[in-house]
Short mmCIF file of C-alpha atoms in Angstrom, two decimals:
data_model
loop_
_atom_site.label_atom_id
_atom_site.label_comp_id
_atom_site.label_asym_id
_atom_site.label_seq_id
_atom_site.Cartn_x
_atom_site.Cartn_y
_atom_site.Cartn_z
CA MET M 1 -3.75 116.41 93.08
CA LYS M 2 -3.49 115.34 96.68
CA LYS M 3 -0.46 116.79 98.38
CA GLY M 4 2.72 114.77 97.92
CA ILE M 5 1.20 111.99 95.83
CA LYS M 6 3.69 112.44 92.97
CA GLY M 7 6.63 112.24 95.38
CA ARG M 8 5.27 109.05 96.94
CA ILE M 9 4.76 107.44 93.53
CA ILE M 10 8.34 108.28 92.55
CA LEU M 11 9.59 106.95 95.88
CA ILE M 12 7.75 103.62 95.47
CA SER M 13 8.88 103.29 91.83
CA LEU M 14 12.51 103.88 92.80
CA THR M 15 12.41 101.35 95.64
CA ILE M 16 10.89 98.72 93.31
CA LEU M 17 13.50 99.41 90.63
CA SER M 18 16.36 99.33 93.18
CA SER M 19 15.11 96.05 94.65
CA ILE M 20 15.00 94.42 91.21
CA VAL M 21 18.53 95.63 90.40
CA PHE M 22 19.87 94.33 93.72
CA PHE M 23 18.07 90.99 93.33
CA LEU M 24 19.18 90.32 89.74
CA PRO M 25 22.58 88.73 90.72
CA SER M 26 20.64 86.14 92.74
CA THR M 27 18.80 84.87 89.67
CA ARG M 28 19.95 82.24 87.18
CA PHE M 29 19.55 84.79 84.36
CA TYR M 30 22.28 87.05 85.70
CA SER M 31 24.95 85.12 83.75
CA LEU M 32 23.31 86.34 80.53
CA PHE M 33 23.97 89.98 81.42
CA PRO M 34 26.94 91.75 79.75
CA SER M 35 30.14 92.06 81.78
CA TRP M 36 29.91 95.86 82.04
CA TRP M 37 26.68 95.47 84.05
CA GLY M 38 28.54 94.14 87.07
CA ASN M 39 30.99 97.07 86.98
CA ILE M 40 28.17 99.60 87.29
CA PHE M 41 25.40 97.84 89.22
CA PRO M 42 25.51 95.48 92.23
CA ASN M 43 26.97 92.08 91.33
CA LYS M 44 26.39 90.22 94.61
CA GLY M 45 23.03 88.88 95.59
CA ILE M 46 21.54 86.78 98.37
CA ASN M 47 23.81 84.09 99.85
CA LEU M 48 22.24 80.73 100.64
CA GLY M 49 22.92 79.26 104.07
CA LEU M 50 24.36 75.84 104.89
CA ASP M 51 20.87 74.28 105.04
CA LEU M 52 20.04 75.52 101.54
CA GLN M 53 23.20 75.21 99.46
CA GLY M 54 25.21 72.59 101.37
CA GLY M 55 28.69 72.95 102.83
CA ILE M 56 30.61 71.59 105.79
CA HIS M 57 29.78 71.36 109.47
CA LEU M 58 32.79 70.90 111.74
CA VAL M 59 33.32 70.52 115.45
CA LEU M 60 36.97 70.93 116.45
CA GLU M 61 38.50 70.31 119.85
CA VAL M 62 41.41 72.47 120.95
CA GLU M 63 44.10 70.37 122.60
CA GLN M 64 44.53 72.66 125.60
CA ASP M 65 47.18 70.47 127.27
CA GLU M 66 49.38 71.01 124.21
CA ALA M 67 48.95 74.77 124.64
CA VAL M 68 50.18 74.46 128.23
CA SER M 69 53.10 72.32 127.06
CA ASN M 70 54.03 74.85 124.34
CA ASN M 71 53.98 77.67 126.87
CA LEU M 72 56.16 75.65 129.19
CA ASP M 73 58.68 75.20 126.34
CA GLN M 74 58.80 78.96 125.87
CA MET M 75 59.29 79.48 129.61
CA MET M 76 62.19 77.00 129.59
CA ALA M 77 63.85 78.96 126.78
CA GLY M 78 63.25 82.16 128.75
CA ILE M 79 64.85 80.68 131.87
CA LYS M 80 67.94 79.67 129.88
CA ASP M 81 68.26 83.16 128.34
CA SER M 82 67.82 84.86 131.72
CA ALA M 83 70.42 82.56 133.32
CA ASN M 84 72.88 83.39 130.53
CA GLU M 85 72.29 87.11 130.98
CA LYS M 86 72.89 86.85 134.75
CA LYS M 87 75.89 84.54 134.14
CA ILE M 88 74.29 81.78 136.21
CA GLU M 89 75.72 78.38 135.33
CA VAL M 90 72.90 75.94 134.58
CA SER M 91 73.43 72.26 133.66
CA SER M 92 70.01 71.59 132.18
CA VAL M 93 66.44 72.87 132.01
CA LYS M 94 63.98 70.14 131.08
CA LYS M 95 60.34 69.26 131.27
CA VAL M 96 59.63 66.28 133.53
CA ALA M 97 55.82 66.36 133.46
CA MET M 98 53.12 68.27 131.61
CA SER M 99 53.36 71.21 134.05
CA ASP M 100 56.73 70.59 135.74
CA ILE M 101 60.18 71.95 134.91
CA LEU M 102 63.40 70.60 136.46
CA ILE M 103 66.38 72.97 136.57
CA GLU M 104 69.79 71.49 137.43
CA TYR M 105 72.91 73.54 138.20
CA PRO M 106 76.44 72.44 139.16
CA ARG M 107 76.98 74.91 142.04
CA LYS M 108 74.56 75.17 144.95
CA GLU M 109 75.48 78.87 145.32
CA ALA M 110 73.48 79.50 142.15
CA LYS M 111 70.26 78.48 143.86
CA GLU M 112 69.51 81.81 145.55
CA THR M 113 70.19 83.94 142.45
CA LEU M 114 68.29 81.57 140.18
CA THR M 115 65.30 81.51 142.53
CA LYS M 116 65.22 85.32 142.58
CA VAL M 117 65.33 85.48 138.76
CA ILE M 118 62.46 83.00 138.45
CA ASN M 119 60.36 84.78 141.09
CA ASP M 120 60.85 88.11 139.31
CA GLN M 121 60.32 86.97 135.72
CA PHE M 122 58.18 83.85 136.03
CA PRO M 123 55.98 84.38 139.12
CA PHE M 124 53.48 81.75 137.92
CA LEU M 125 56.13 79.01 138.33
CA ILE M 126 55.82 77.65 141.86
CA SER M 127 58.58 75.78 143.65
CA LYS M 128 57.53 72.16 144.08
CA GLU M 129 60.76 70.68 145.37
CA SER M 130 64.11 72.26 146.18
CA LYS M 131 67.51 70.60 146.47
CA ASP M 132 71.07 71.93 146.62
CA ASN M 133 71.67 71.35 142.91
CA ALA M 134 68.18 71.21 141.47
CA LEU M 135 64.87 73.07 141.45
CA LEU M 136 61.57 71.44 140.55
CA LEU M 137 59.01 74.04 139.47
CA THR M 138 55.37 73.61 138.57
CA LEU M 139 52.96 75.88 136.73
CA SER M 140 50.28 77.43 138.95
CA ASN M 141 46.69 76.26 138.39
CA ASP M 142 45.53 79.81 137.67
CA GLU M 143 48.14 80.26 134.94
CA ALA M 144 47.37 76.85 133.43
CA SER M 145 43.66 77.73 133.33
CA ARG M 146 44.44 81.09 131.71
CA ILE M 147 46.58 79.44 129.04
CA LYS M 148 43.85 76.90 128.28
CA GLU M 149 41.18 79.59 128.06
CA ASN M 150 43.36 81.76 125.81
CA ALA M 151 44.10 78.77 123.58
CA VAL M 152 40.42 78.40 122.69
CA SER M 153 39.87 82.16 122.21
CA GLN M 154 43.01 82.57 120.08
CA SER M 155 42.15 79.49 118.03
CA MET M 156 38.71 80.91 117.24
CA GLU M 157 40.21 84.23 116.20
CA THR M 158 42.88 82.59 114.05
CA ILE M 159 40.36 80.28 112.38
CA ARG M 160 38.03 83.24 111.76
CA ASN M 161 40.87 85.21 110.12
CA ARG M 162 41.77 82.27 107.89
CA ILE M 163 38.18 81.68 106.82
CA ASP M 164 37.63 85.40 106.15
CA GLN M 165 40.63 85.42 103.81
CA PHE M 166 39.46 82.16 102.23
CA GLY M 167 36.35 84.05 101.09
CA VAL M 168 33.48 82.15 102.75
CA ALA M 169 30.33 84.25 103.05
CA GLU M 170 28.52 84.23 106.40
CA PRO M 171 30.50 81.49 108.18
CA LEU M 172 29.35 80.39 111.61
CA ILE M 173 32.18 80.11 114.15
CA GLN M 174 31.26 79.77 117.78
CA ARG M 175 32.48 78.18 120.98
CA GLN M 176 30.85 74.97 122.11
CA GLY M 177 31.49 73.76 125.64
CA THR M 178 34.84 74.39 127.29
CA ASN M 179 37.25 73.42 124.51
CA GLN M 180 35.28 72.87 121.29
CA ILE M 181 34.67 75.15 118.32
CA LEU M 182 31.66 74.80 116.01
CA ILE M 183 32.27 75.84 112.39
CA GLN M 184 29.72 75.90 109.56
CA LEU M 185 30.90 76.91 106.09
CA PRO M 186 28.08 77.17 103.53
CA GLY M 187 28.87 76.70 99.85
CA ILE M 188 32.31 75.11 100.28
CA LYS M 189 33.09 73.05 97.17
CA ASN M 190 36.34 71.51 98.47
CA PRO M 191 35.85 70.41 102.09
CA GLN M 192 39.31 68.82 102.38
CA GLN M 193 41.08 72.04 101.33
CA ALA M 194 39.01 74.04 103.82
CA LEU M 195 39.69 71.54 106.62
CA SER M 196 43.41 71.57 105.88
CA LEU M 197 43.43 75.37 105.91
CA ILE M 198 41.66 75.48 109.26
CA LYS M 199 43.70 72.80 111.04
CA THR M 200 47.20 73.74 109.88
CA THR M 201 49.25 74.77 112.90
CA ALA M 202 51.58 76.93 110.78
CA LEU M 203 54.56 77.20 113.11
CA LEU M 204 57.11 78.86 110.84
CA GLU M 205 60.75 78.70 112.00
CA PHE M 206 64.11 79.63 110.55
CA LYS M 207 66.99 77.39 111.71
CA LEU M 208 70.54 76.77 110.52
CA VAL M 209 71.50 73.52 108.78
CA ASP M 210 74.45 71.98 110.67
CA ASP M 211 76.66 71.23 107.65
CA GLU M 212 79.83 71.72 109.74
CA ASN M 213 79.19 68.53 111.70
CA SER M 214 80.67 65.47 109.97
CA PHE M 215 77.54 63.50 110.85
CA SER M 216 75.56 65.47 108.25
CA ARG M 217 77.73 63.98 105.48
CA GLU M 218 76.55 60.49 106.46
CA LEU M 219 72.93 61.30 105.80
CA PRO M 220 71.42 59.84 102.61
CA ASN M 221 70.17 62.19 99.89
CA SER M 222 66.68 60.74 99.95
CA LEU M 223 64.57 58.12 101.67
CA LYS M 224 61.49 56.22 100.66
CA LEU M 225 58.58 56.73 102.98
CA ASP M 226 58.70 53.15 104.25
CA GLN M 227 62.38 53.59 105.18
CA GLU M 228 61.77 56.44 107.58
CA GLU M 229 61.40 54.29 110.71
CA LYS M 230 64.51 52.29 109.84
CA PHE M 231 66.42 55.54 109.38
CA LYS M 232 65.33 56.87 112.78
CA SER M 233 66.38 53.68 114.58
CA GLU M 234 69.75 53.68 112.81
CA PHE M 235 70.69 57.35 112.98
CA GLY M 236 68.56 58.58 115.91
CA PRO M 237 70.96 57.69 118.76
CA ARG M 238 73.89 59.30 116.92
CA ILE M 239 72.33 62.74 116.44
CA PRO M 240 74.72 65.30 117.98
CA GLU M 241 73.53 67.19 121.06
CA GLY M 242 71.83 70.44 120.13
CA ASP M 243 70.84 69.12 116.71
CA GLU M 244 67.81 67.34 115.29
CA ILE M 245 66.86 65.55 112.08
CA LEU M 246 64.08 67.13 110.02
CA PHE M 247 62.86 66.07 106.57
CA GLU M 248 62.00 67.80 103.32
CA LYS M 249 59.25 66.24 101.22
CA ILE M 250 60.30 65.67 97.59
CA VAL M 251 57.68 64.92 94.91
CA ASP M 252 58.94 63.52 91.60
CA LYS M 253 57.57 65.58 88.72
CA ASP M 254 56.98 62.64 86.42
CA SER M 255 55.99 59.72 88.65
CA GLN M 256 54.62 61.86 91.53
CA ALA M 257 56.47 59.48 93.88
CA VAL M 258 57.13 61.01 97.29
CA THR M 259 60.52 60.72 98.99
CA LYS M 260 62.07 62.48 101.97
CA ARG M 261 65.41 64.24 102.27
CA PRO M 262 66.89 64.34 105.81
CA PHE M 263 68.63 67.46 107.15
CA LEU M 264 70.77 67.85 110.27
CA ILE M 265 69.30 71.02 111.78
CA LYS M 266 70.44 73.06 114.77
CA LYS M 267 67.63 73.03 117.33
CA ARG M 268 67.93 76.70 118.16
CA THR M 269 65.24 78.76 116.42
CA LEU M 270 66.68 81.98 114.99
CA LEU M 271 63.43 83.57 113.84
CA THR M 272 59.74 82.61 113.95
CA GLY M 273 56.69 83.43 111.87
CA ASP M 274 55.19 85.74 114.49
CA LYS M 275 57.39 88.50 113.05
CA LEU M 276 55.69 88.23 109.63
CA SER M 277 53.85 91.25 108.28
CA ASP M 278 52.74 89.75 104.94
CA ALA M 279 52.73 86.51 102.95
CA ARG M 280 51.68 86.11 99.30
CA MET M 281 51.71 83.51 96.56
CA SER M 282 54.00 84.38 93.63
CA PHE M 283 55.62 82.67 90.64
CA ASP M 284 59.35 82.32 90.03
CA GLU M 285 61.14 82.61 86.67
CA TYR M 286 60.18 79.00 85.87
CA ASN M 287 56.51 79.78 86.58
CA LYS M 288 56.58 77.68 89.76
CA PRO M 289 54.46 78.90 92.67
CA TYR M 290 56.15 79.93 95.91
CA VAL M 291 55.18 81.92 98.99
CA SER M 292 56.85 85.28 99.46
CA VAL M 293 57.06 86.43 103.10
CA VAL M 294 57.87 89.87 104.46
CA PHE M 295 58.91 90.49 108.07
CA ASP M 296 57.93 93.45 110.21
CA ARG M 297 60.52 95.97 111.39
CA THR M 298 61.76 93.81 114.28
CA GLY M 299 61.81 90.68 112.15
CA SER M 300 63.64 92.48 109.33
CA LYS M 301 66.43 93.52 111.67
CA GLN M 302 66.70 90.01 113.08
CA PHE M 303 66.70 88.50 109.58
CA GLU M 304 69.39 90.94 108.47
CA THR M 305 71.55 90.04 111.49
CA ILE M 306 71.03 86.30 110.95
CA THR M 307 71.98 86.46 107.27
CA ALA M 308 74.97 88.73 107.98
CA GLU M 309 76.37 86.36 110.61
CA ASN M 310 75.81 83.17 108.60
CA VAL M 311 76.97 83.92 105.05
CA ARG M 312 77.70 80.70 103.04
CA LYS M 313 75.60 78.65 105.47
CA ARG M 314 72.26 77.05 104.73
CA LEU M 315 69.19 78.49 106.43
CA ALA M 316 66.30 76.03 106.70
CA ILE M 317 62.75 77.34 106.41
CA ILE M 318 60.63 75.00 108.51
CA LEU M 319 56.86 74.86 108.72
CA ASP M 320 55.26 72.58 111.30
CA GLY M 321 58.44 70.52 111.62
CA THR M 322 58.90 70.00 107.86
CA VAL M 323 61.73 71.59 105.92
CA TYR M 324 60.39 73.49 102.91
CA SER M 325 63.64 74.92 101.60
CA ALA M 326 67.21 75.34 102.80
CA PRO M 327 68.91 77.94 100.61
CA VAL M 328 72.54 78.99 101.06
CA ILE M 329 72.87 82.54 102.38
CA GLN M 330 74.92 84.33 99.73
CA ASP M 331 75.03 87.72 101.42
CA ARG M 332 73.38 89.89 104.04
CA ILE M 333 69.71 90.22 103.12
CA LEU M 334 68.17 93.64 103.65
CA GLY M 335 64.45 94.43 103.59
CA GLY M 336 63.28 91.37 105.52
CA ARG M 337 62.05 89.32 102.55
CA ALA M 338 62.26 85.55 102.10
CA GLN M 339 60.53 82.93 100.04
CA ILE M 340 59.20 79.45 100.80
CA SER M 341 59.35 77.11 97.82
CA GLY M 342 58.34 73.51 98.16
CA GLY M 343 56.84 72.16 94.95
CA PHE M 344 53.49 73.79 95.68
CA THR M 345 50.50 73.93 93.41
CA PRO M 346 49.04 77.45 93.11
CA GLU M 347 46.16 76.42 95.41
CA GLU M 348 48.54 75.03 98.07
CA ALA M 349 50.73 78.15 97.91
CA THR M 350 47.67 80.40 98.25
CA SER M 351 46.37 78.40 101.23
CA LEU M 352 49.80 78.52 102.92
CA ALA M 353 49.99 82.29 102.40
CA ILE M 354 46.55 82.66 104.01
CA VAL M 355 47.58 80.52 106.98
CA LEU M 356 50.80 82.48 107.49
CA ARG M 357 49.05 85.84 107.25
CA ALA M 358 46.38 84.79 109.75
CA GLY M 359 48.97 83.51 112.24
CA ALA M 360 49.59 80.17 113.86
CA LEU M 361 47.15 78.28 116.02
CA PRO M 362 48.22 78.34 119.68
CA ALA M 363 47.58 74.58 119.95
CA PRO M 364 46.67 71.70 117.65
CA VAL M 365 42.99 71.07 117.00
CA LYS M 366 41.31 67.68 116.68
CA THR M 367 38.30 66.99 114.47
CA ILE M 368 35.37 65.72 116.55
CA GLN M 369 32.68 65.97 113.89
CA ASN M 370 33.01 66.52 110.14
CA VAL M 371 29.74 66.47 108.22
CA THR M 372 29.44 67.48 104.60
CA VAL M 373 25.92 68.66 103.83
CA GLY M 374 24.89 67.96 100.24
CA PRO M 375 23.06 70.57 98.15
CA SER M 376 20.16 68.18 97.39
CA LEU M 377 18.72 68.74 100.89
CA GLY M 378 18.85 72.50 100.27
CA ARG M 379 17.28 72.21 96.83
CA ASP M 380 14.37 70.21 98.23
CA SER M 381 13.97 72.68 101.07
CA ILE M 382 13.94 75.65 98.71
CA GLU M 383 11.36 74.01 96.45
CA MET M 384 9.12 73.11 99.39
CA GLY M 385 9.56 76.56 100.92
CA PHE M 386 8.63 78.33 97.70
CA ARG M 387 5.73 75.93 97.14
CA ALA M 388 4.39 76.75 100.61
CA ALA M 389 4.89 80.48 100.01
CA LYS M 390 3.20 80.28 96.57
CA TRP M 391 0.08 78.47 97.79
CA GLY M 392 -0.12 80.51 100.96
CA THR M 393 0.15 83.77 99.04
CA LEU M 394 -2.41 82.62 96.46
CA LEU M 395 -4.96 81.73 99.13
CA VAL M 396 -4.43 85.07 100.89
CA VAL M 397 -4.77 86.97 97.59
CA VAL M 398 -8.04 85.22 96.71
CA PHE M 399 -9.46 85.69 100.20
CA MET M 400 -8.62 89.40 100.28
CA ILE M 401 -10.28 89.99 96.89
CA PHE M 402 -13.32 87.94 97.93
CA TYR M 403 -13.71 89.69 101.30
CA TYR M 404 -12.62 93.28 100.52
CA ARG M 405 -13.12 93.37 96.71
CA LEU M 406 -11.26 96.41 95.23
CA ALA M 407 -9.62 97.21 98.55
CA GLY M 408 -8.52 93.59 98.75
CA LEU M 409 -6.81 94.01 95.39
CA ILE M 410 -4.95 97.02 96.80
CA ALA M 411 -3.90 94.92 99.80
CA ASP M 412 -2.62 92.27 97.40
CA PHE M 413 -0.54 94.94 95.65
CA ALA M 414 0.96 95.82 99.03
CA LEU M 415 1.72 92.17 99.67
CA VAL M 416 3.56 91.77 96.35
CA LEU M 417 5.37 95.08 96.93
CA ASN M 418 6.37 93.84 100.36
CA VAL M 419 7.95 90.67 98.95
CA ILE M 420 9.79 92.56 96.16
CA LEU M 421 11.26 95.11 98.58
CA LEU M 422 12.17 92.41 101.12
CA ILE M 423 14.16 90.23 98.72
CA GLY M 424 15.74 93.40 97.31
CA ALA M 425 16.81 94.47 100.81
CA LEU M 426 18.21 91.00 101.58
CA ALA M 427 20.19 91.10 98.33
CA ALA M 428 21.44 94.64 99.03
CA LEU M 429 22.79 93.48 102.40
CA ASN M 430 24.26 90.29 100.86
CA ALA M 431 22.35 88.52 103.63
CA THR M 432 22.39 84.75 103.97
CA LEU M 433 19.04 83.08 103.37
CA THR M 434 18.34 80.02 105.50
CA LEU M 435 15.25 77.90 106.04
CA PRO M 436 14.28 79.96 109.11
CA GLY M 437 14.86 83.03 106.91
CA ILE M 438 12.24 81.73 104.45
CA ALA M 439 9.92 81.24 107.44
CA GLY M 440 10.54 84.89 108.35
CA ILE M 441 9.53 85.99 104.84
CA ILE M 442 6.30 83.96 105.01
CA LEU M 443 5.53 85.43 108.44
CA THR M 444 6.05 88.90 106.98
CA ILE M 445 3.48 88.15 104.25
CA GLY M 446 0.97 87.37 107.00
CA MET M 447 1.78 90.59 108.83
CA SER M 448 1.35 92.58 105.62
CA VAL M 449 -2.21 91.30 105.25
CA ASP M 450 -2.92 91.85 108.94
CA SER M 451 -1.95 95.54 108.73
CA ASN M 452 -4.29 96.11 105.80
CA VAL M 453 -7.14 94.32 107.54
CA LEU M 454 -6.76 96.73 110.50
CA ILE M 455 -6.89 99.74 108.15
CA PHE M 456 -9.82 98.44 106.09
CA GLU M 457 -11.93 97.67 109.16
CA ARG M 458 -11.38 101.24 110.44
CA ILE M 459 -12.42 102.58 107.01
CA ARG M 460 -15.55 100.41 107.05
CA GLU M 461 -16.46 101.79 110.48
CA GLU M 462 -16.08 105.35 109.22
CA LEU M 463 -18.22 104.60 106.15
CA ARG M 464 -20.93 103.07 108.35
CA LEU M 465 -20.96 106.30 110.38
CA GLY M 466 -21.81 108.14 107.15
CA LYS M 467 -18.52 109.81 106.37
CA PRO M 468 -17.63 110.54 102.73
CA VAL M 469 -15.23 108.11 101.06
CA ARG M 470 -12.15 110.34 101.14
CA GLY M 471 -12.76 111.35 104.75
CA ALA M 472 -13.35 107.71 105.74
CA ILE M 473 -10.07 106.64 104.13
CA ASP M 474 -8.08 109.36 105.88
CA SER M 475 -9.72 108.65 109.23
CA GLY M 476 -9.24 104.90 108.80
CA TYR M 477 -5.52 105.31 108.25
CA ASP M 478 -5.21 107.78 111.13
CA LYS M 479 -7.01 105.52 113.60
CA ALA M 480 -5.13 102.36 112.57
CA PHE M 481 -1.77 104.13 112.54
CA LEU M 482 -0.89 103.76 116.24
CA THR M 483 -2.12 100.17 116.42
CA ILE M 484 0.02 99.19 113.41
CA ILE M 485 3.05 101.03 114.77
CA ASP M 486 2.59 99.38 118.18
CA SER M 487 2.37 95.82 116.79
CA HIS M 488 5.30 96.33 114.41
CA VAL M 489 7.59 97.92 117.00
CA THR M 490 7.03 95.09 119.48
CA THR M 491 7.75 92.53 116.75
CA LEU M 492 10.84 94.48 115.74
CA ILE M 493 12.12 94.46 119.33
CA THR M 494 11.63 90.68 119.44
CA ALA M 495 13.54 90.31 116.15
CA LEU M 496 16.40 92.46 117.47
CA VAL M 497 16.65 90.34 120.62
CA LEU M 498 16.78 87.21 118.45
CA PHE M 499 19.51 88.79 116.32
CA ILE M 500 21.63 89.82 119.32
CA PHE M 501 21.39 86.58 121.27
CA GLY M 502 20.70 84.09 118.47
CA THR M 503 23.23 82.35 116.26
CA GLY M 504 23.30 80.98 112.73
CA PRO M 505 19.82 80.22 111.37
CA ILE M 506 18.14 82.10 114.24
CA LYS M 507 19.96 85.25 113.14
CA GLY M 508 18.81 84.60 109.57
CA PHE M 509 15.22 84.47 110.81
CA ALA M 510 15.73 87.68 112.81
CA VAL M 511 17.21 89.50 109.79
CA SER M 512 14.40 88.60 107.39
CA LEU M 513 11.73 89.30 110.05
CA SER M 514 13.12 92.71 111.08
CA LEU M 515 13.54 93.78 107.45
CA GLY M 516 10.06 92.50 106.62
CA VAL M 517 8.47 94.36 109.55
CA THR M 518 10.18 97.63 108.60
CA ILE M 519 9.22 97.28 104.93
CA ASN M 520 5.66 96.34 105.89
CA LEU M 521 5.24 99.66 107.68
CA PHE M 522 6.20 101.40 104.45
CA THR M 523 3.97 99.32 102.14
CA SER M 524 0.89 99.36 104.40
CA LEU M 525 1.00 103.04 105.38
CA VAL M 526 2.47 104.53 102.18
CA GLY M 527 2.04 101.93 99.41
CA THR M 528 -1.71 101.31 99.82
CA LYS M 529 -2.54 104.89 100.83
CA VAL M 530 -1.11 106.30 97.62
CA ILE M 531 -3.43 104.05 95.56
CA PHE M 532 -6.49 105.15 97.55
CA ASP M 533 -5.39 108.77 97.00
CA MET M 534 -5.00 108.17 93.25
CA ILE M 535 -8.52 106.68 93.07
CA THR M 536 -10.15 109.55 94.94
CA MET M 537 -8.13 112.52 93.75
CA ARG M 538 -9.90 113.46 90.47
CA LYS M 539 -13.60 112.84 91.01
CA LYS M 540 -15.95 112.56 93.90
CA ILE M 541 -16.42 108.91 94.83
CA GLU M 542 -19.76 108.08 96.43
CA THR M 543 -19.04 104.48 97.38
CA LEU M 544 -15.91 102.43 98.00
CA SER M 545 -15.57 98.77 97.13
CA ILE M 546 -14.35 97.50 100.51
#
């Protein structure tokens, strides 16, 4: 027996068997398999891309000016804290334009100290106008540009984290232009839920309810939605300084009617969601879903201090300006745990937990394009792709048998082996198959035939020179080896470049092409050679059907 032939047969058999096992979850018959199968063998197959199975295509625009405004709000709070620490008397710190802050102080002696504090701690705030009792500061252009740039980068990262936890396979998230983000989510069954998950700002705040102010006792218990504007015009001017009115949404269990409950809330934020370390959906003793949140070490200490200093007061849990719950603090709370309950469904509570875990968006995002791709387009594409592959393969198979006879049949075996191993490899990698990916598979079929043609022509040349069959086969493979390696390596380099610099479907094409090229080397140099060796190993062959 020719050296190593048994090992090569075992190797080929194992790769075929492995490919079939990996590809099984991608077939419609996989649901008929017993449940224990998935615990032992792979249970994930090939994912279909947006163009094949449908999904959503979104273009979002990050509102960068809002990011600048939010940063300016934080700077204003920082200026107030620094002035308090330095015992500098300040009348007001307010925003007078998108990038301008006006600081007013009763004593002109404070000007020098205040200017020094701002220069030390907020060097990107430039003096625009200076008076004895007021400073007008503006944000530098460089800092505004940095904030806008970071807003887009952070938004992409936050959206990617949310989508990863949502469980979408192979999402496409990439920047488009200066302030837009392109998102493609294949296989999404509920586009509205996904869009809500992506766009939620998720600013989580903990603030005290101002029950001590007599004005809070004048507030109604609930409002109809159409009474909200009337309420604001009636009560708005009377809101005490340092307080604000926020609403809790109430949904009636029986009629599903929505009302709103107003709360008088102290504006000062005691704790924010950036100190969260975990958020999960849970059920209470009445089997109602709620979101359990856990703070990190810093947040836990702050939460403990807040609860210790405000026993018997109500602490409002506010998400994006809406009150979700306002429980009374019964005692100091250790461990940094709290819960958000707001009449959620399990799906809403799970989505909120995902959003909180992934963090808040640095700025609101606006939907520029929202296209839902139906699966019918994908089904048609798959059918047409497979039809093209079927007829193309059939023609190649017939031609190879007609032109190379027995050797052509061996080349056809290599072609089929190539396809089996390729779809097995794609399934093993849980790769996403797109229309360009199908094109890559068809191109690989062509390359498989091309490699065998190179080998067979070298064998024919050796036979014409009078060499015996076995010697001609060995020489044919040896002489074609470098040419095949050369053509495959250059194609592989091209595929790698496409994978590195391409996006979405282009990457899908690069993946299927690079896998196909690598597998083709194996099938053409090992798969067909082992059959020739099996034919010639036992008896002396005088002629070869080629």
